[in-house]
Amino acid sequence: MKTLDALLFELSQKDTHFWLEGDRLRYRAAKDSLTPELLAEIKNRKSEIVQFLRQATGSKSSELPPIVKIDRSGALPLSFGQQRLWYLHQFEPDSSSNNVPVVVRFNGTLNILLLEKSLQALALRHEVLRTRFPAVGGQPMQVIESDVNLTLPLVDLRHLPIEQRDAEALKLATEEARRPFNLAQGPILRVLLLQLSDDEYLLVWNMHCIICDGASSDVFYQDLTAIYTAFIDGKPSPLKELSIQYVDFAHWQRQWLQGEVLESQISYWKQKLEGSLSVVPLPADHPRPPAVQTYRGDRLARMLPKSLNESLSNLSQKLGGTLFMTVIAAFETLLHRYSQKNDIIISFASAGRGEMEIEGVIGFFSNTLMQRINFDGNPTFRELFDRVREASLEANTHQDLPFEKLVEELPPELSNSRSPLFQVKFALNPPWSNGRGMASVKLPDLTITSLFGYIYHGKTKYDLILVMREQDEGLGMVFDYNADLFEASTIARMLVHLENILEGIVANPDQKISELPLLTIPEREKILYEWNKNQIPIPDACMHQLFECQVEQSPDAIAIIGEDEQLTYQELNDRANRMAHYLQSQGVGIETLVAICIEKSVQLLISLLGILKAGGTYIPLDPSYPHERRIEKLMNAKVALILTQSNMSASFSDCGAKVVSLHI
């Protein structure tokens, strides 16, 4: 059975909130988000949850002041998250990478006039939907418009042949999703209605994430359907006035998150993220653009069988955790197996809605958390799961620090070609992914259904984003990826490899991580048999000459991926040539014996090729060998020159050969 912490973590991922009214346990959750199994578990563990809430409420009551409505007449600051998005927008005002487009389908009799009035009523209800963000004295501020200037454009596609309507609707919806916003002038909410037939419509709404997040899309949908239903019945909106708005939260966040509270959060994350935060070297098809990140993205999906989803859920229960923990551990295993790095950092989203006052408010509350997992010791999956569970629970406990403040306090190595701190992101059942809060709504003459994944704006802020969502037919996997780095075929292979790992976990969670299945049967046969055929005649050429032939054939293909860099064939050849010229200047020629003692790295391959290109013969010395053994090997070989790295050069000072030290 999962621990109480794991249960509450799973519920928090589903944006479920608990509170006490006297001795009674209350909770609020998005519509259809809690399965019958979860509801039964909440009921069976009610006393544990109540005790936990009493302790938590007692410890936090003095820390968390209530969110209250502030005066709107003065300068209205942005939240930390909004501020960072605003500054990023100043650098790339024409980018649509932070757009949040949503599409819903109407089937039946639609009253377009009342739908437009419902959207206007929704904008009146949520101030953030009529807010713009100009600069005042060089600093961004929120300006809330009192009037609603929102109309619903209608594009009638009924004149087109039936077979062309869907394609044209997709084209128009995608164009809307890719249109940038002007944050200073507004509006930052746009809507569009596409009519496909007399009883079928698509409603597209698009917002910049400076005013919304995934859960906000659910709130938008729920409020809109509630208001429209009431208007159809000739009644006023049934929704009560919100006690606070997003601007009140922004002010509260800046007042509360400072001093000792801020330092405590920063201290935890600094300790977790100390040391090198190098990029996870994934098998990219193209070198990373060195200058500017284009955010050019693409998307690929795969559906896992329902039986596998059920097996993974059962395994998560047995391991004392959640499906989120199992799947993120499998994803991290994939990254580890690809990169051979033991230190893996990926991020995941937190709803950021821990305070009851903001439950039904639209705004940018979502926060980015990071998980750092170490694979030292080649653990079993069960052991890895324990590490992931602990890291997930700890991160959730320290989720109040906005990612934007962490970037300020822990300045990463900034690069225009990639995002700071991490490049890989994971999400399981995010609020917008499968319509948990956006389930189909059936009215007397109309059915309203959310269409997740209908459009993709073609942008991504990270190298790789994995979104997994539970559906009736199984477990859906969607990879959003950096199209400047990866081809679709590579991402398709990643999806298959991840499925293989998940199946291996279910079959035996006590397998070592290195033994979990990765390759498909055809891939294994190609490696074991096709690539090992020895009937192929060997060309009459040296290794470095064969390498140069490959350079001519594919100069821009990736030749080697190291811990901190990757080189194309052309770049590797150029650096090997420079090494060869240098070695020749040091007397290396035909059959000159050159000892090489360098740890595994990109520089090791450059040096080996350089020795061969210079005409020499290399003698490898393992840096892990005892010093006496290395010296003995040098004396027996009578080498003329030793090529090593700077931190080892002193150990060869008495061997009688010339020592060339490389800075690695």
mmCIF file of N, CA, C and O in Angstrom, residues 190-262:
data_model
loop_
_atom_site.group_PDB
_atom_site.id
_atom_site.type_symbol
_atom_site.label_atom_id
_atom_site.label_comp_id
_atom_site.label_asym_id
_atom_site.label_seq_id
_atom_site.Cartn_x
_atom_site.Cartn_y
_atom_site.Cartn_z
ATOM 1 N N ARG A 190 -7.882 35.721 -26.901
ATOM 2 C CA ARG A 190 -8.538 35.778 -28.200
ATOM 3 C C ARG A 190 -9.422 34.543 -28.357
ATOM 4 O O ARG A 190 -9.075 33.459 -27.872
ATOM 5 N N VAL A 191 -10.542 34.710 -29.022
ATOM 6 C CA VAL A 191 -11.457 33.590 -29.263
ATOM 7 C C VAL A 191 -11.821 33.560 -30.745
ATOM 8 O O VAL A 191 -11.793 34.592 -31.435
ATOM 9 N N LEU A 192 -12.162 32.368 -31.227
ATOM 10 C CA LEU A 192 -12.511 32.179 -32.631
ATOM 11 C C LEU A 192 -13.492 31.008 -32.716
ATOM 12 O O LEU A 192 -13.267 29.960 -32.092
ATOM 13 N N LEU A 193 -14.574 31.179 -33.482
ATOM 14 C CA LEU A 193 -15.563 30.118 -33.655
ATOM 15 C C LEU A 193 -15.565 29.684 -35.117
ATOM 16 O O LEU A 193 -15.707 30.501 -36.024
ATOM 17 N N LEU A 194 -15.395 28.384 -35.332
ATOM 18 C CA LEU A 194 -15.392 27.810 -36.672
ATOM 19 C C LEU A 194 -16.630 26.933 -36.828
ATOM 20 O O LEU A 194 -16.855 26.022 -36.022
ATOM 21 N N GLN A 195 -17.447 27.190 -37.868
ATOM 22 C CA GLN A 195 -18.645 26.390 -38.096
ATOM 23 C C GLN A 195 -18.386 25.397 -39.220
ATOM 24 O O GLN A 195 -18.110 25.768 -40.358
ATOM 25 N N LEU A 196 -18.480 24.094 -38.885
ATOM 26 C CA LEU A 196 -18.228 23.041 -39.859
ATOM 27 C C LEU A 196 -19.511 22.549 -40.524
ATOM 28 O O LEU A 196 -19.490 22.096 -41.670
ATOM 29 N N SER A 197 -20.610 22.591 -39.778
ATOM 30 C CA SER A 197 -21.901 22.176 -40.328
ATOM 31 C C SER A 197 -22.989 22.869 -39.531
ATOM 32 O O SER A 197 -22.702 23.688 -38.644
ATOM 33 N N ASP A 198 -24.252 22.542 -39.828
ATOM 34 C CA ASP A 198 -25.352 23.194 -39.117
ATOM 35 C C ASP A 198 -25.324 22.893 -37.628
ATOM 36 O O ASP A 198 -25.828 23.699 -36.821
ATOM 37 N N ASP A 199 -24.750 21.765 -37.235
ATOM 38 C CA ASP A 199 -24.772 21.385 -35.819
ATOM 39 C C ASP A 199 -23.385 20.997 -35.291
ATOM 40 O O ASP A 199 -23.268 20.253 -34.330
ATOM 41 N N GLU A 200 -22.326 21.519 -35.926
ATOM 42 C CA GLU A 200 -20.970 21.238 -35.434
ATOM 43 C C GLU A 200 -20.110 22.497 -35.527
ATOM 44 O O GLU A 200 -20.007 23.118 -36.593
ATOM 45 N N TYR A 201 -19.497 22.847 -34.385
ATOM 46 C CA TYR A 201 -18.654 24.044 -34.291
ATOM 47 C C TYR A 201 -17.379 23.695 -33.513
ATOM 48 O O TYR A 201 -17.370 22.786 -32.672
ATOM 49 N N LEU A 202 -16.336 24.457 -33.775
ATOM 50 C CA LEU A 202 -15.122 24.401 -32.967
ATOM 51 C C LEU A 202 -14.879 25.781 -32.373
ATOM 52 O O LEU A 202 -14.839 26.776 -33.097
ATOM 53 N N LEU A 203 -14.727 25.837 -31.041
ATOM 54 C CA LEU A 203 -14.378 27.087 -30.371
ATOM 55 C C LEU A 203 -12.905 27.026 -29.996
ATOM 56 O O LEU A 203 -12.457 26.096 -29.315
ATOM 57 N N VAL A 204 -12.150 28.008 -30.461
ATOM 58 C CA VAL A 204 -10.723 28.115 -30.138
ATOM 59 C C VAL A 204 -10.543 29.306 -29.218
ATOM 60 O O VAL A 204 -10.980 30.411 -29.542
ATOM 61 N N TRP A 205 -9.947 29.076 -28.054
ATOM 62 C CA TRP A 205 -9.529 30.224 -27.258
ATOM 63 C C TRP A 205 -8.028 30.121 -27.024
ATOM 64 O O TRP A 205 -7.466 29.046 -26.883
ATOM 65 N N ASN A 206 -7.396 31.271 -27.033
ATOM 66 C CA ASN A 206 -5.939 31.330 -26.985
ATOM 67 C C ASN A 206 -5.533 32.421 -26.003
ATOM 68 O O ASN A 206 -6.024 33.549 -26.083
ATOM 69 N N MET A 207 -4.661 32.071 -25.073
ATOM 70 C CA MET A 207 -4.159 33.024 -24.077
ATOM 71 C C MET A 207 -2.645 32.901 -23.975
ATOM 72 O O MET A 207 -2.074 31.840 -24.230
ATOM 73 N N HIS A 208 -2.000 33.980 -23.580
ATOM 74 C CA HIS A 208 -0.580 33.930 -23.233
ATOM 75 C C HIS A 208 -0.484 33.404 -21.807
ATOM 76 O O HIS A 208 -1.320 33.712 -20.957
ATOM 77 N N CYS A 209 0.533 32.579 -21.535
ATOM 78 C CA CYS A 209 0.585 31.960 -20.204
ATOM 79 C C CYS A 209 0.945 32.952 -19.097
ATOM 80 O O CYS A 209 0.988 32.584 -17.925
ATOM 81 N N ILE A 210 1.145 34.220 -19.430
ATOM 82 C CA ILE A 210 1.320 35.229 -18.386
ATOM 83 C C ILE A 210 0.007 35.434 -17.618
ATOM 84 O O ILE A 210 0.008 35.966 -16.511
ATOM 85 N N ILE A 211 -1.119 34.968 -18.205
ATOM 86 C CA ILE A 211 -2.402 35.096 -17.502
ATOM 87 C C ILE A 211 -3.060 33.748 -17.223
ATOM 88 O O ILE A 211 -4.182 33.706 -16.699
ATOM 89 N N CYS A 212 -2.399 32.641 -17.557
ATOM 90 C CA CYS A 212 -3.064 31.354 -17.331
ATOM 91 C C CYS A 212 -2.039 30.240 -17.237
ATOM 92 O O CYS A 212 -0.862 30.419 -17.551
ATOM 93 N N ASP A 213 -2.502 29.078 -16.801
ATOM 94 C CA ASP A 213 -1.712 27.851 -16.810
ATOM 95 C C ASP A 213 -2.652 26.706 -17.180
ATOM 96 O O ASP A 213 -3.804 26.933 -17.573
ATOM 97 N N GLY A 214 -2.166 25.471 -17.068
ATOM 98 C CA GLY A 214 -2.982 24.331 -17.466
ATOM 99 C C GLY A 214 -4.271 24.235 -16.682
ATOM 100 O O GLY A 214 -5.359 24.026 -17.247
ATOM 101 N N ALA A 215 -4.179 24.390 -15.351
ATOM 102 C CA ALA A 215 -5.382 24.311 -14.524
ATOM 103 C C ALA A 215 -6.340 25.457 -14.838
ATOM 104 O O ALA A 215 -7.563 25.308 -14.723
ATOM 105 N N SER A 216 -5.806 26.593 -15.244
ATOM 106 C CA SER A 216 -6.670 27.727 -15.601
ATOM 107 C C SER A 216 -7.533 27.415 -16.814
ATOM 108 O O SER A 216 -8.674 27.895 -16.921
ATOM 109 N N SER A 217 -6.989 26.623 -17.738
ATOM 110 C CA SER A 217 -7.790 26.230 -18.894
ATOM 111 C C SER A 217 -9.008 25.429 -18.461
ATOM 112 O O SER A 217 -10.100 25.564 -19.027
ATOM 113 N N ASP A 218 -8.819 24.591 -17.427
ATOM 114 C CA ASP A 218 -9.957 23.843 -16.885
ATOM 115 C C ASP A 218 -10.973 24.778 -16.242
ATOM 116 O O ASP A 218 -12.183 24.623 -16.417
ATOM 117 N N VAL A 219 -10.480 25.760 -15.461
ATOM 118 C CA VAL A 219 -11.380 26.723 -14.815
ATOM 119 C C VAL A 219 -12.160 27.497 -15.878
ATOM 120 O O VAL A 219 -13.374 27.711 -15.751
ATOM 121 N N PHE A 220 -11.454 27.915 -16.922
ATOM 122 C CA PHE A 220 -12.083 28.649 -18.022
ATOM 123 C C PHE A 220 -13.231 27.820 -18.603
ATOM 124 O O PHE A 220 -14.350 28.313 -18.797
ATOM 125 N N TYR A 221 -12.965 26.557 -18.883
ATOM 126 C CA TYR A 221 -13.950 25.662 -19.488
ATOM 127 C C TYR A 221 -15.145 25.435 -18.565
ATOM 128 O O TYR A 221 -16.308 25.520 -18.989
ATOM 129 N N GLN A 222 -14.858 25.167 -17.289
ATOM 130 C CA GLN A 222 -15.943 24.898 -16.342
ATOM 131 C C GLN A 222 -16.831 26.126 -16.143
ATOM 132 O O GLN A 222 -18.061 26.027 -16.143
ATOM 133 N N ASP A 223 -16.203 27.299 -15.977
ATOM 134 C CA ASP A 223 -16.985 28.522 -15.782
ATOM 135 C C ASP A 223 -17.803 28.859 -17.025
ATOM 136 O O ASP A 223 -18.969 29.274 -16.934
ATOM 137 N N LEU A 224 -17.172 28.691 -18.209
ATOM 138 C CA LEU A 224 -17.868 29.015 -19.454
ATOM 139 C C LEU A 224 -19.107 28.136 -19.630
ATOM 140 O O LEU A 224 -20.195 28.637 -19.971
ATOM 141 N N THR A 225 -18.973 26.838 -19.400
ATOM 142 C CA THR A 225 -20.119 25.939 -19.574
ATOM 143 C C THR A 225 -21.204 26.226 -18.542
ATOM 144 O O THR A 225 -22.402 26.152 -18.850
ATOM 145 N N ALA A 226 -20.791 26.580 -17.310
ATOM 146 C CA ALA A 226 -21.790 26.898 -16.280
ATOM 147 C C ALA A 226 -22.565 28.164 -16.639
ATOM 148 O O ALA A 226 -23.801 28.226 -16.487
ATOM 149 N N ILE A 227 -21.853 29.187 -17.110
ATOM 150 C CA ILE A 227 -22.516 30.450 -17.468
ATOM 151 C C ILE A 227 -23.420 30.251 -18.685
ATOM 152 O O ILE A 227 -24.573 30.710 -18.704
ATOM 153 N N TYR A 228 -22.911 29.558 -19.712
ATOM 154 C CA TYR A 228 -23.707 29.339 -20.933
ATOM 155 C C TYR A 228 -24.977 28.537 -20.623
ATOM 156 O O TYR A 228 -26.066 28.851 -21.129
ATOM 157 N N THR A 229 -24.854 27.528 -19.775
ATOM 158 C CA THR A 229 -26.021 26.720 -19.405
ATOM 159 C C THR A 229 -27.090 27.583 -18.743
ATOM 160 O O THR A 229 -28.296 27.462 -19.039
ATOM 161 N N ALA A 230 -26.654 28.470 -17.833
ATOM 162 C CA ALA A 230 -27.606 29.352 -17.155
ATOM 163 C C ALA A 230 -28.254 30.317 -18.142
ATOM 164 O O ALA A 230 -29.479 30.554 -18.101
ATOM 165 N N PHE A 231 -27.472 30.883 -19.057
ATOM 166 C CA PHE A 231 -28.013 31.836 -20.022
ATOM 167 C C PHE A 231 -29.035 31.167 -20.946
ATOM 168 O O PHE A 231 -30.042 31.781 -21.321
ATOM 169 N N ILE A 232 -28.776 29.925 -21.315
ATOM 170 C CA ILE A 232 -29.716 29.196 -22.175
ATOM 171 C C ILE A 232 -31.066 29.028 -21.461
ATOM 172 O O ILE A 232 -32.143 29.091 -22.080
ATOM 173 N N ASP A 233 -31.007 28.827 -20.138
ATOM 174 C CA ASP A 233 -32.230 28.665 -19.348
ATOM 175 C C ASP A 233 -32.856 29.997 -18.958
ATOM 176 O O ASP A 233 -33.840 30.030 -18.193
ATOM 177 N N GLY A 234 -32.255 31.114 -19.446
ATOM 178 C CA GLY A 234 -32.794 32.425 -19.126
ATOM 179 C C GLY A 234 -32.479 32.883 -17.724
ATOM 180 O O GLY A 234 -33.171 33.762 -17.176
ATOM 181 N N LYS A 235 -31.444 32.319 -17.130
ATOM 182 C CA LYS A 235 -31.069 32.656 -15.762
ATOM 183 C C LYS A 235 -29.750 33.432 -15.755
ATOM 184 O O LYS A 235 -28.966 33.355 -16.709
ATOM 185 N N PRO A 236 -29.457 34.185 -14.673
ATOM 186 C CA PRO A 236 -28.157 34.856 -14.558
ATOM 187 C C PRO A 236 -27.060 33.836 -14.253
ATOM 188 O O PRO A 236 -27.347 32.674 -13.941
ATOM 189 N N SER A 237 -25.826 34.290 -14.321
ATOM 190 C CA SER A 237 -24.698 33.403 -14.009
ATOM 191 C C SER A 237 -24.840 32.841 -12.601
ATOM 192 O O SER A 237 -25.107 33.581 -11.652
ATOM 193 N N PRO A 238 -24.645 31.518 -12.442
ATOM 194 C CA PRO A 238 -24.771 30.909 -11.120
ATOM 195 C C PRO A 238 -23.506 31.027 -10.274
ATOM 196 O O PRO A 238 -23.495 30.598 -9.116
ATOM 197 N N LEU A 239 -22.453 31.584 -10.840
ATOM 198 C CA LEU A 239 -21.167 31.613 -10.154
ATOM 199 C C LEU A 239 -21.093 32.783 -9.180
ATOM 200 O O LEU A 239 -21.406 33.921 -9.533
ATOM 201 N N LYS A 240 -20.636 32.482 -7.972
ATOM 202 C CA LYS A 240 -20.467 33.529 -6.974
ATOM 203 C C LYS A 240 -19.266 34.398 -7.320
ATOM 204 O O LYS A 240 -18.304 33.943 -7.942
ATOM 205 N N GLU A 241 -19.321 35.645 -6.890
ATOM 206 C CA GLU A 241 -18.202 36.554 -7.135
ATOM 207 C C GLU A 241 -16.956 36.017 -6.438
ATOM 208 O O GLU A 241 -17.004 35.547 -5.298
ATOM 209 N N LEU A 242 -15.824 36.089 -7.135
ATOM 210 C CA LEU A 242 -14.561 35.619 -6.554
ATOM 211 C C LEU A 242 -14.133 36.545 -5.419
ATOM 212 O O LEU A 242 -14.192 37.770 -5.544
ATOM 213 N N SER A 243 -13.671 35.940 -4.325
ATOM 214 C CA SER A 243 -13.238 36.745 -3.178
ATOM 215 C C SER A 243 -11.917 37.455 -3.457
ATOM 216 O O SER A 243 -11.659 38.533 -2.921
ATOM 217 N N ILE A 244 -11.081 36.826 -4.276
ATOM 218 C CA ILE A 244 -9.817 37.461 -4.673
ATOM 219 C C ILE A 244 -9.592 37.216 -6.156
ATOM 220 O O ILE A 244 -10.233 36.358 -6.760
ATOM 221 N N GLN A 245 -8.664 37.987 -6.740
ATOM 222 C CA GLN A 245 -8.281 37.830 -8.133
ATOM 223 C C GLN A 245 -6.778 37.556 -8.196
ATOM 224 O O GLN A 245 -6.076 37.605 -7.185
ATOM 225 N N TYR A 246 -6.284 37.293 -9.411
ATOM 226 C CA TYR A 246 -4.866 36.925 -9.529
ATOM 227 C C TYR A 246 -3.946 38.039 -9.048
ATOM 228 O O TYR A 246 -2.909 37.772 -8.445
ATOM 229 N N VAL A 247 -4.311 39.289 -9.282
ATOM 230 C CA VAL A 247 -3.442 40.390 -8.859
ATOM 231 C C VAL A 247 -3.275 40.406 -7.336
ATOM 232 O O VAL A 247 -2.227 40.804 -6.815
ATOM 233 N N ASP A 248 -4.313 39.946 -6.602
ATOM 234 C CA ASP A 248 -4.203 39.859 -5.142
ATOM 235 C C ASP A 248 -3.180 38.788 -4.751
ATOM 236 O O ASP A 248 -2.415 38.961 -3.808
ATOM 237 N N PHE A 249 -3.185 37.682 -5.493
ATOM 238 C CA PHE A 249 -2.191 36.632 -5.244
ATOM 239 C C PHE A 249 -0.780 37.143 -5.525
ATOM 240 O O PHE A 249 0.153 36.871 -4.761
ATOM 241 N N ALA A 250 -0.608 37.879 -6.636
ATOM 242 C CA ALA A 250 0.717 38.397 -6.989
ATOM 243 C C ALA A 250 1.264 39.277 -5.866
ATOM 244 O O ALA A 250 2.444 39.189 -5.494
ATOM 245 N N HIS A 251 0.405 40.154 -5.325
ATOM 246 C CA HIS A 251 0.819 41.029 -4.219
ATOM 247 C C HIS A 251 1.139 40.197 -2.982
ATOM 248 O O HIS A 251 2.153 40.430 -2.298
ATOM 249 N N TRP A 252 0.282 39.225 -2.666
ATOM 250 C CA TRP A 252 0.495 38.357 -1.498
ATOM 251 C C TRP A 252 1.799 37.586 -1.624
ATOM 252 O O TRP A 252 2.556 37.473 -0.658
ATOM 253 N N GLN A 253 2.078 37.053 -2.810
ATOM 254 C CA GLN A 253 3.291 36.262 -3.012
ATOM 255 C C GLN A 253 4.541 37.092 -2.720
ATOM 256 O O GLN A 253 5.471 36.641 -2.053
ATOM 257 N N ARG A 254 4.555 38.338 -3.201
ATOM 258 C CA ARG A 254 5.732 39.185 -2.994
ATOM 259 C C ARG A 254 5.867 39.617 -1.535
ATOM 260 O O ARG A 254 6.986 39.823 -1.058
ATOM 261 N N GLN A 255 4.744 39.739 -0.832
ATOM 262 C CA GLN A 255 4.809 40.126 0.575
ATOM 263 C C GLN A 255 5.242 38.967 1.456
ATOM 264 O O GLN A 255 5.999 39.141 2.418
ATOM 265 N N TRP A 256 4.758 37.755 1.127
ATOM 266 C CA TRP A 256 5.035 36.597 1.988
ATOM 267 C C TRP A 256 6.394 35.963 1.716
ATOM 268 O O TRP A 256 7.130 35.621 2.640
ATOM 269 N N LEU A 257 6.745 35.835 0.423
ATOM 270 C CA LEU A 257 7.948 35.082 0.074
ATOM 271 C C LEU A 257 9.175 35.989 0.156
ATOM 272 O O LEU A 257 9.696 36.472 -0.846
ATOM 273 N N GLN A 258 9.628 36.216 1.365
ATOM 274 C CA GLN A 258 10.834 37.000 1.607
ATOM 275 C C GLN A 258 11.376 36.628 2.976
ATOM 276 O O GLN A 258 10.778 35.839 3.713
ATOM 277 N N GLY A 259 12.537 37.162 3.302
ATOM 278 C CA GLY A 259 13.120 36.919 4.620
ATOM 279 C C GLY A 259 13.402 35.457 4.899
ATOM 280 O O GLY A 259 13.909 34.710 4.047
ATOM 281 N N GLU A 260 13.041 34.999 6.088
ATOM 282 C CA GLU A 260 13.353 33.640 6.529
ATOM 283 C C GLU A 260 12.654 32.584 5.680
ATOM 284 O O GLU A 260 13.223 31.529 5.388
ATOM 285 N N VAL A 261 11.413 32.870 5.271
ATOM 286 C CA VAL A 261 10.676 31.914 4.443
ATOM 287 C C VAL A 261 11.405 31.685 3.119
ATOM 288 O O VAL A 261 11.608 30.545 2.681
ATOM 289 N N LEU A 262 11.832 32.778 2.484
ATOM 290 C CA LEU A 262 12.536 32.680 1.212
ATOM 291 C C LEU A 262 13.868 31.964 1.380
ATOM 292 O O LEU A 262 14.229 31.083 0.584
#
